[in-house]
Amino acid sequence: MDTQNNHAFSQQPEPFWRESVQLPVFPKLGQNIKTDVAVVGGGIAGITTAYLLAKGGKKVALIDAGSLVNGTTGHTTAKITAQHGLIYDELINHFGEGFTKKYYEGNMKALSFMEETIKNENIECDHSKQDAYIYSTTDEYKKKVEKEFEAYLTLGIESELMEKLPINLPIKNAVVMKEQAQFHPVKYLKALVDSIVNNGGQIFEDTTAKTINEGESTQVVTEEGYHIDSEYAVIATHFPFYDGMGAYFARLKPDRSYTVAAKTAKDFPGGMYLSAEDPTRSLRYTEDTNGDKLVLIGGDNHKTGQGKDTLKHYEALEKFGNTVFGIEEVKYKWSAQDLISLDKVPYIGPLTQKHPAILVATGFRKWGMTLGTLAGQILSDHILGNHNLYSDLFKPSRFKADPGIKRFLKENVNVAGQLVKGKLDIPTKKADEIENGEGAIVLVNGRRCGGYRDEQGKLFVVDTTCTHMGCECSWNHGDHTWDCPCHGSRFAVDGTVVEGPAKEPLTRVDDQLG
């Protein structure tokens, strides 16, 4: 790897989408308010829900703990597609043909809705039609791709089974889904945000929701003690900040994946590509602010807080991109955290059967552009009293023993193993041995802690015990965060919560240093 790219990899990751568009800034909530619907979470699911409700005549208040479109939505590869990996053969086997066909149709309805919205709202967001491909490189996955193609035919999906791709990549076979799309997610959502405001919606940033009280109204309570009284509350915070005895922490697996955006020597021919095997490889292109092509090389996913040094994932993607296209310069890098449900189908609808006025959207399994949009349609229809054909598929109260129980047991065995492993991991390094730009597990007065020294030499030391359920966090070298390997909570170097389910920060122990 050359010096220029080494330098790029040493910086804090920031996605191209966020750097290329200036979003409006909204104030922090500073008083109690009343509204029809409180939407918590400023990603594609929350914004789409608020957009549709505001257009439907409802008073809406949308809040986000940070800034809008800065979570998973802002760190996506932004493929608008119903091709969600090798999923259709699996869904047919677990749920049947009827369920699976509705899953496909729901995602295609979301794709069509986005196209119509872009046209009707005159949104310039680099939207273009693209074919989507899943390819295999081994005999084992060649058979799985063939089964997926058979599932496509069963469901009536226009497709082909191919032996070559438009890109120069050696494969065994590939299945294509025609007429999918790609876009610039922040440009698109900026237009929806403007529409929310124009239709009387209120938006507040840097406003963290802490809990929900139920009584005469549904009351979202913020970290600073203000409350939003409403008829409905929508939880679109990626991981639900309020559980309501739904045990979502045990029903969702956190997964991280990575993207590098690069200028390449070889031209990218168009199309969107995904490998069937692990480690995953995802490809598409976009245009930078100068109109030059940027190839987005994504994948290398793993369970949050587990596995090798996270910086190695970025390096693996660059190596792959260089082999296929010849990388001239890595311009951006970023990572995203996604949640996967027990049966790989999102939870969209009432939080639990006992909480009909609290709605949730989570578990999009890396395919949030269509599924987040579909969630916005389902939730807004529920509130507006409209029938939605797809709501029963995604209701969080569903449960099917196969694969639900197997995955539940597997994930919780993993959690138990990580809990024990972390407690037995005794560090040998001392805090004063940490170099500038380095993070490491250190021992402070016999206590396992996490230390990070910034480029200016300032040292941050925190207790690494996750405030959610007591697992020990590990250092994420690629993103400069402390990540919990049990349920995916993430914390900044000063201990503040980056991502739930944890609500409380890691304890600072800087003052205990001798």
mmCIF file with all atom_site columns, N, CA and C in Angstrom, residues 2 4-5 8 16 260-268 284-297 317-318 321-334:
data_model
loop_
_atom_site.group_PDB
_atom_site.id
_atom_site.type_symbol
_atom_site.label_atom_id
_atom_site.label_alt_id
_atom_site.label_comp_id
_atom_site.label_asym_id
_atom_site.label_entity_id
_atom_site.label_seq_id
_atom_site.pdbx_PDB_ins_code
_atom_site.Cartn_x
_atom_site.Cartn_y
_atom_site.Cartn_z
_atom_site.occupancy
_atom_site.B_iso_or_equiv
_atom_site.pdbx_formal_charge
_atom_site.auth_seq_id
_atom_site.auth_comp_id
_atom_site.auth_asym_id
_atom_site.auth_atom_id
_atom_site.pdbx_PDB_model_num
ATOM 1   N N  . ASP A 1 2   ? 0.537   2.230  -0.796  1.00 0.00 ? 2   ASP A N  1
ATOM 2   C CA . ASP A 1 2   ? 1.423   3.379  -0.904  1.00 0.00 ? 2   ASP A CA 1
ATOM 3   C C  . ASP A 1 2   ? 1.225   4.348  0.264   1.00 0.00 ? 2   ASP A C  1
ATOM 4   N N  . GLN A 1 4   ? 0.361   7.482  0.321   1.00 0.00 ? 4   GLN A N  1
ATOM 5   C CA . GLN A 1 4   ? -0.851  8.297  0.244   1.00 0.00 ? 4   GLN A CA 1
ATOM 6   C C  . GLN A 1 4   ? -2.041  7.559  0.840   1.00 0.00 ? 4   GLN A C  1
ATOM 7   N N  . ASN A 1 5   ? -2.176  6.265  0.512   1.00 0.00 ? 5   ASN A N  1
ATOM 8   C CA . ASN A 1 5   ? -3.301  5.503  1.023   1.00 0.00 ? 5   ASN A CA 1
ATOM 9   C C  . ASN A 1 5   ? -3.128  5.163  2.491   1.00 0.00 ? 5   ASN A C  1
ATOM 10  N N  . ALA A 1 8   ? -4.486  8.064  4.145   1.00 0.00 ? 8   ALA A N  1
ATOM 11  C CA . ALA A 1 8   ? -5.951  8.076  4.102   1.00 0.00 ? 8   ALA A CA 1
ATOM 12  C C  . ALA A 1 8   ? -6.535  7.157  5.159   1.00 0.00 ? 8   ALA A C  1
ATOM 13  N N  . PHE A 1 16  ? -18.403 9.536  1.508   1.00 0.00 ? 16  PHE A N  1
ATOM 14  C CA . PHE A 1 16  ? -18.521 10.495 0.416   1.00 0.00 ? 16  PHE A CA 1
ATOM 15  C C  . PHE A 1 16  ? -19.868 11.208 0.463   1.00 0.00 ? 16  PHE A C  1
ATOM 16  N N  . VAL A 1 260 ? -14.546 1.339  0.659   1.00 0.00 ? 260 VAL A N  1
ATOM 17  C CA . VAL A 1 260 ? -13.562 2.316  0.208   1.00 0.00 ? 260 VAL A CA 1
ATOM 18  C C  . VAL A 1 260 ? -14.033 2.839  -1.151  1.00 0.00 ? 260 VAL A C  1
ATOM 19  N N  . ALA A 1 261 ? -13.881 4.129  -1.356  1.00 0.00 ? 261 ALA A N  1
ATOM 20  C CA . ALA A 1 261 ? -14.261 4.767  -2.624  1.00 0.00 ? 261 ALA A CA 1
ATOM 21  C C  . ALA A 1 261 ? -12.990 5.225  -3.312  1.00 0.00 ? 261 ALA A C  1
ATOM 22  N N  . ALA A 1 262 ? -12.782 4.741  -4.537  1.00 0.00 ? 262 ALA A N  1
ATOM 23  C CA . ALA A 1 262 ? -11.487 4.963  -5.180  1.00 0.00 ? 262 ALA A CA 1
ATOM 24  C C  . ALA A 1 262 ? -11.621 5.376  -6.638  1.00 0.00 ? 262 ALA A C  1
ATOM 25  N N  . LYS A 1 263 ? -10.639 6.174  -7.079  1.00 0.00 ? 263 LYS A N  1
ATOM 26  C CA . LYS A 1 263 ? -10.450 6.416  -8.503  1.00 0.00 ? 263 LYS A CA 1
ATOM 27  C C  . LYS A 1 263 ? -9.623  5.251  -9.042  1.00 0.00 ? 263 LYS A C  1
ATOM 28  N N  . THR A 1 264 ? -10.021 4.729  -10.206 1.00 0.00 ? 264 THR A N  1
ATOM 29  C CA . THR A 1 264 ? -9.374  3.533  -10.728 1.00 0.00 ? 264 THR A CA 1
ATOM 30  C C  . THR A 1 264 ? -8.825  3.749  -12.127 1.00 0.00 ? 264 THR A C  1
ATOM 31  N N  . ALA A 1 265 ? -7.842  2.944  -12.468 1.00 0.00 ? 265 ALA A N  1
ATOM 32  C CA . ALA A 1 265 ? -7.230  3.038  -13.793 1.00 0.00 ? 265 ALA A CA 1
ATOM 33  C C  . ALA A 1 265 ? -8.169  2.480  -14.864 1.00 0.00 ? 265 ALA A C  1
ATOM 34  N N  . LYS A 1 266 ? -8.856  1.373  -14.545 1.00 0.00 ? 266 LYS A N  1
ATOM 35  C CA . LYS A 1 266 ? -9.794  0.761  -15.485 1.00 0.00 ? 266 LYS A CA 1
ATOM 36  C C  . LYS A 1 266 ? -11.178 1.353  -15.284 1.00 0.00 ? 266 LYS A C  1
ATOM 37  N N  . ASP A 1 267 ? -11.897 1.526  -16.358 1.00 0.00 ? 267 ASP A N  1
ATOM 38  C CA . ASP A 1 267 ? -13.236 2.097  -16.278 1.00 0.00 ? 267 ASP A CA 1
ATOM 39  C C  . ASP A 1 267 ? -14.219 1.093  -15.685 1.00 0.00 ? 267 ASP A C  1
ATOM 40  N N  . PHE A 1 268 ? -15.156 1.589  -14.923 1.00 0.00 ? 268 PHE A N  1
ATOM 41  C CA . PHE A 1 268 ? -16.210 0.747  -14.360 1.00 0.00 ? 268 PHE A CA 1
ATOM 42  C C  . PHE A 1 268 ? -17.374 0.730  -15.350 1.00 0.00 ? 268 PHE A C  1
ATOM 43  N N  . ARG A 1 284 ? -20.125 -0.961 -6.948  1.00 0.00 ? 284 ARG A N  1
ATOM 44  C CA . ARG A 1 284 ? -20.941 -0.045 -7.741  1.00 0.00 ? 284 ARG A CA 1
ATOM 45  C C  . ARG A 1 284 ? -20.095 1.195  -7.962  1.00 0.00 ? 284 ARG A C  1
ATOM 46  N N  . TYR A 1 285 ? -20.613 2.142  -8.728  1.00 0.00 ? 285 TYR A N  1
ATOM 47  C CA . TYR A 1 285 ? -19.872 3.390  -8.910  1.00 0.00 ? 285 TYR A CA 1
ATOM 48  C C  . TYR A 1 285 ? -20.773 4.564  -8.574  1.00 0.00 ? 285 TYR A C  1
ATOM 49  N N  . THR A 1 286 ? -20.155 5.704  -8.331  1.00 0.00 ? 286 THR A N  1
ATOM 50  C CA . THR A 1 286 ? -20.865 6.974  -8.255  1.00 0.00 ? 286 THR A CA 1
ATOM 51  C C  . THR A 1 286 ? -19.965 8.022  -8.899  1.00 0.00 ? 286 THR A C  1
ATOM 52  N N  . GLU A 1 287 ? -20.440 9.238  -8.989  1.00 0.00 ? 287 GLU A N  1
ATOM 53  C CA . GLU A 1 287 ? -19.604 10.322 -9.517  1.00 0.00 ? 287 GLU A CA 1
ATOM 54  C C  . GLU A 1 287 ? -19.247 11.274 -8.394  1.00 0.00 ? 287 GLU A C  1
ATOM 55  N N  . ASP A 1 288 ? -17.976 11.710 -8.360  1.00 0.00 ? 288 ASP A N  1
ATOM 56  C CA . ASP A 1 288 ? -17.574 12.676 -7.337  1.00 0.00 ? 288 ASP A CA 1
ATOM 57  C C  . ASP A 1 288 ? -18.009 14.082 -7.748  1.00 0.00 ? 288 ASP A C  1
ATOM 58  N N  . THR A 1 289 ? -17.645 15.059 -6.965  1.00 0.00 ? 289 THR A N  1
ATOM 59  C CA . THR A 1 289 ? -18.101 16.437 -7.215  1.00 0.00 ? 289 THR A CA 1
ATOM 60  C C  . THR A 1 289 ? -17.535 17.017 -8.518  1.00 0.00 ? 289 THR A C  1
ATOM 61  N N  . ASN A 1 290 ? -16.486 16.380 -9.072  1.00 0.00 ? 290 ASN A N  1
ATOM 62  C CA . ASN A 1 290 ? -15.912 16.833 -10.342 1.00 0.00 ? 290 ASN A CA 1
ATOM 63  C C  . ASN A 1 290 ? -16.473 16.062 -11.537 1.00 0.00 ? 290 ASN A C  1
ATOM 64  N N  . GLY A 1 291 ? -17.387 15.128 -11.271 1.00 0.00 ? 291 GLY A N  1
ATOM 65  C CA . GLY A 1 291 ? -17.958 14.333 -12.347 1.00 0.00 ? 291 GLY A CA 1
ATOM 66  C C  . GLY A 1 291 ? -17.144 13.114 -12.709 1.00 0.00 ? 291 GLY A C  1
ATOM 67  N N  . ASP A 1 292 ? -16.080 12.828 -11.949 1.00 0.00 ? 292 ASP A N  1
ATOM 68  C CA . ASP A 1 292 ? -15.266 11.638 -12.198 1.00 0.00 ? 292 ASP A CA 1
ATOM 69  C C  . ASP A 1 292 ? -15.875 10.430 -11.486 1.00 0.00 ? 292 ASP A C  1
ATOM 70  N N  . LYS A 1 293 ? -15.670 9.257  -12.063 1.00 0.00 ? 293 LYS A N  1
ATOM 71  C CA . LYS A 1 293 ? -16.204 8.042  -11.455 1.00 0.00 ? 293 LYS A CA 1
ATOM 72  C C  . LYS A 1 293 ? -15.423 7.656  -10.206 1.00 0.00 ? 293 LYS A C  1
ATOM 73  N N  . LEU A 1 294 ? -16.162 7.313  -9.164  1.00 0.00 ? 294 LEU A N  1
ATOM 74  C CA . LEU A 1 294 ? -15.602 6.699  -7.970  1.00 0.00 ? 294 LEU A CA 1
ATOM 75  C C  . LEU A 1 294 ? -16.162 5.289  -7.886  1.00 0.00 ? 294 LEU A C  1
ATOM 76  N N  . VAL A 1 295 ? -15.310 4.304  -7.769  1.00 0.00 ? 295 VAL A N  1
ATOM 77  C CA . VAL A 1 295 ? -15.765 2.933  -7.589  1.00 0.00 ? 295 VAL A CA 1
ATOM 78  C C  . VAL A 1 295 ? -15.886 2.659  -6.103  1.00 0.00 ? 295 VAL A C  1
ATOM 79  N N  . LEU A 1 296 ? -17.068 2.213  -5.669  1.00 0.00 ? 296 LEU A N  1
ATOM 80  C CA . LEU A 1 296 ? -17.299 1.875  -4.267  1.00 0.00 ? 296 LEU A CA 1
ATOM 81  C C  . LEU A 1 296 ? -17.076 0.384  -4.090  1.00 0.00 ? 296 LEU A C  1
ATOM 82  N N  . ILE A 1 297 ? -16.068 0.049  -3.296  1.00 0.00 ? 297 ILE A N  1
ATOM 83  C CA . ILE A 1 297 ? -15.692 -1.341 -3.049  1.00 0.00 ? 297 ILE A CA 1
ATOM 84  C C  . ILE A 1 297 ? -16.059 -1.651 -1.607  1.00 0.00 ? 297 ILE A C  1
ATOM 85  N N  . LEU A 1 317 ? -10.192 -4.712 1.196   1.00 0.00 ? 317 LEU A N  1
ATOM 86  C CA . LEU A 1 317 ? -11.033 -4.182 0.120   1.00 0.00 ? 317 LEU A CA 1
ATOM 87  C C  . LEU A 1 317 ? -10.201 -3.430 -0.907  1.00 0.00 ? 317 LEU A C  1
ATOM 88  N N  . GLU A 1 318 ? -9.221  -2.675 -0.436  1.00 0.00 ? 318 GLU A N  1
ATOM 89  C CA . GLU A 1 318 ? -8.359  -1.958 -1.374  1.00 0.00 ? 318 GLU A CA 1
ATOM 90  C C  . GLU A 1 318 ? -7.554  -2.938 -2.230  1.00 0.00 ? 318 GLU A C  1
ATOM 91  N N  . GLY A 1 321 ? -9.907  -4.313 -4.866  1.00 0.00 ? 321 GLY A N  1
ATOM 92  C CA . GLY A 1 321 ? -10.180 -3.292 -5.875  1.00 0.00 ? 321 GLY A CA 1
ATOM 93  C C  . GLY A 1 321 ? -9.004  -3.048 -6.783  1.00 0.00 ? 321 GLY A C  1
ATOM 94  N N  . ASN A 1 322 ? -7.824  -3.085 -6.209  1.00 0.00 ? 322 ASN A N  1
ATOM 95  C CA . ASN A 1 322 ? -6.611  -2.858 -6.992  1.00 0.00 ? 322 ASN A CA 1
ATOM 96  C C  . ASN A 1 322 ? -6.397  -3.989 -8.004  1.00 0.00 ? 322 ASN A C  1
ATOM 97  N N  . THR A 1 323 ? -6.692  -5.234 -7.583  1.00 0.00 ? 323 THR A N  1
ATOM 98  C CA . THR A 1 323 ? -6.538  -6.387 -8.464  1.00 0.00 ? 323 THR A CA 1
ATOM 99  C C  . THR A 1 323 ? -7.498  -6.304 -9.648  1.00 0.00 ? 323 THR A C  1
ATOM 100 N N  . VAL A 1 324 ? -8.742  -5.870 -9.383  1.00 0.00 ? 324 VAL A N  1
ATOM 101 C CA . VAL A 1 324 ? -9.770  -5.879 -10.421 1.00 0.00 ? 324 VAL A CA 1
ATOM 102 C C  . VAL A 1 324 ? -9.706  -4.635 -11.311 1.00 0.00 ? 324 VAL A C  1
ATOM 103 N N  . PHE A 1 325 ? -9.452  -3.464 -10.700 1.00 0.00 ? 325 PHE A N  1
ATOM 104 C CA . PHE A 1 325 ? -9.573  -2.205 -11.458 1.00 0.00 ? 325 PHE A CA 1
ATOM 105 C C  . PHE A 1 325 ? -8.303  -1.372 -11.523 1.00 0.00 ? 325 PHE A C  1
ATOM 106 N N  . GLY A 1 326 ? -7.340  -1.654 -10.656 1.00 0.00 ? 326 GLY A N  1
ATOM 107 C CA . GLY A 1 326 ? -6.147  -0.811 -10.596 1.00 0.00 ? 326 GLY A CA 1
ATOM 108 C C  . GLY A 1 326 ? -6.447  0.500  -9.901  1.00 0.00 ? 326 GLY A C  1
ATOM 109 N N  . ILE A 1 327 ? -6.280  0.556  -8.598  1.00 0.00 ? 327 ILE A N  1
ATOM 110 C CA . ILE A 1 327 ? -6.620  1.763  -7.839  1.00 0.00 ? 327 ILE A CA 1
ATOM 111 C C  . ILE A 1 327 ? -5.532  2.831  -8.007  1.00 0.00 ? 327 ILE A C  1
ATOM 112 N N  . GLU A 1 328 ? -5.962  4.022  -8.396  1.00 0.00 ? 328 GLU A N  1
ATOM 113 C CA . GLU A 1 328 ? -5.046  5.154  -8.498  1.00 0.00 ? 328 GLU A CA 1
ATOM 114 C C  . GLU A 1 328 ? -5.019  5.965  -7.206  1.00 0.00 ? 328 GLU A C  1
ATOM 115 N N  . GLU A 1 329 ? -6.179  6.086  -6.565  1.00 0.00 ? 329 GLU A N  1
ATOM 116 C CA . GLU A 1 329 ? -6.246  6.863  -5.319  1.00 0.00 ? 329 GLU A CA 1
ATOM 117 C C  . GLU A 1 329 ? -7.501  6.476  -4.538  1.00 0.00 ? 329 GLU A C  1
ATOM 118 N N  . VAL A 1 330 ? -7.311  6.200  -3.252  1.00 0.00 ? 330 VAL A N  1
ATOM 119 C CA . VAL A 1 330 ? -8.453  6.006  -2.358  1.00 0.00 ? 330 VAL A CA 1
ATOM 120 C C  . VAL A 1 330 ? -8.877  7.382  -1.857  1.00 0.00 ? 330 VAL A C  1
ATOM 121 N N  . LYS A 1 331 ? -10.122 7.762  -2.178  1.00 0.00 ? 331 LYS A N  1
ATOM 122 C CA . LYS A 1 331 ? -10.604 9.098  -1.827  1.00 0.00 ? 331 LYS A CA 1
ATOM 123 C C  . LYS A 1 331 ? -11.356 9.121  -0.500  1.00 0.00 ? 331 LYS A C  1
ATOM 124 N N  . TYR A 1 332 ? -12.097 8.050  -0.213  1.00 0.00 ? 332 TYR A N  1
ATOM 125 C CA . TYR A 1 332 ? -12.900 7.989  1.015   1.00 0.00 ? 332 TYR A CA 1
ATOM 126 C C  . TYR A 1 332 ? -12.903 6.559  1.538   1.00 0.00 ? 332 TYR A C  1
ATOM 127 N N  . LYS A 1 333 ? -13.184 6.436  2.801   1.00 0.00 ? 333 LYS A N  1
ATOM 128 C CA . LYS A 1 333 ? -13.437 5.131  3.410   1.00 0.00 ? 333 LYS A CA 1
ATOM 129 C C  . LYS A 1 333 ? -14.449 5.329  4.523   1.00 0.00 ? 333 LYS A C  1
ATOM 130 N N  . TRP A 1 334 ? -15.268 4.317  4.735   1.00 0.00 ? 334 TRP A N  1
ATOM 131 C CA . TRP A 1 334 ? -16.227 4.385  5.833   1.00 0.00 ? 334 TRP A CA 1
ATOM 132 C C  . TRP A 1 334 ? -16.726 2.988  6.169   1.00 0.00 ? 334 TRP A C  1
#
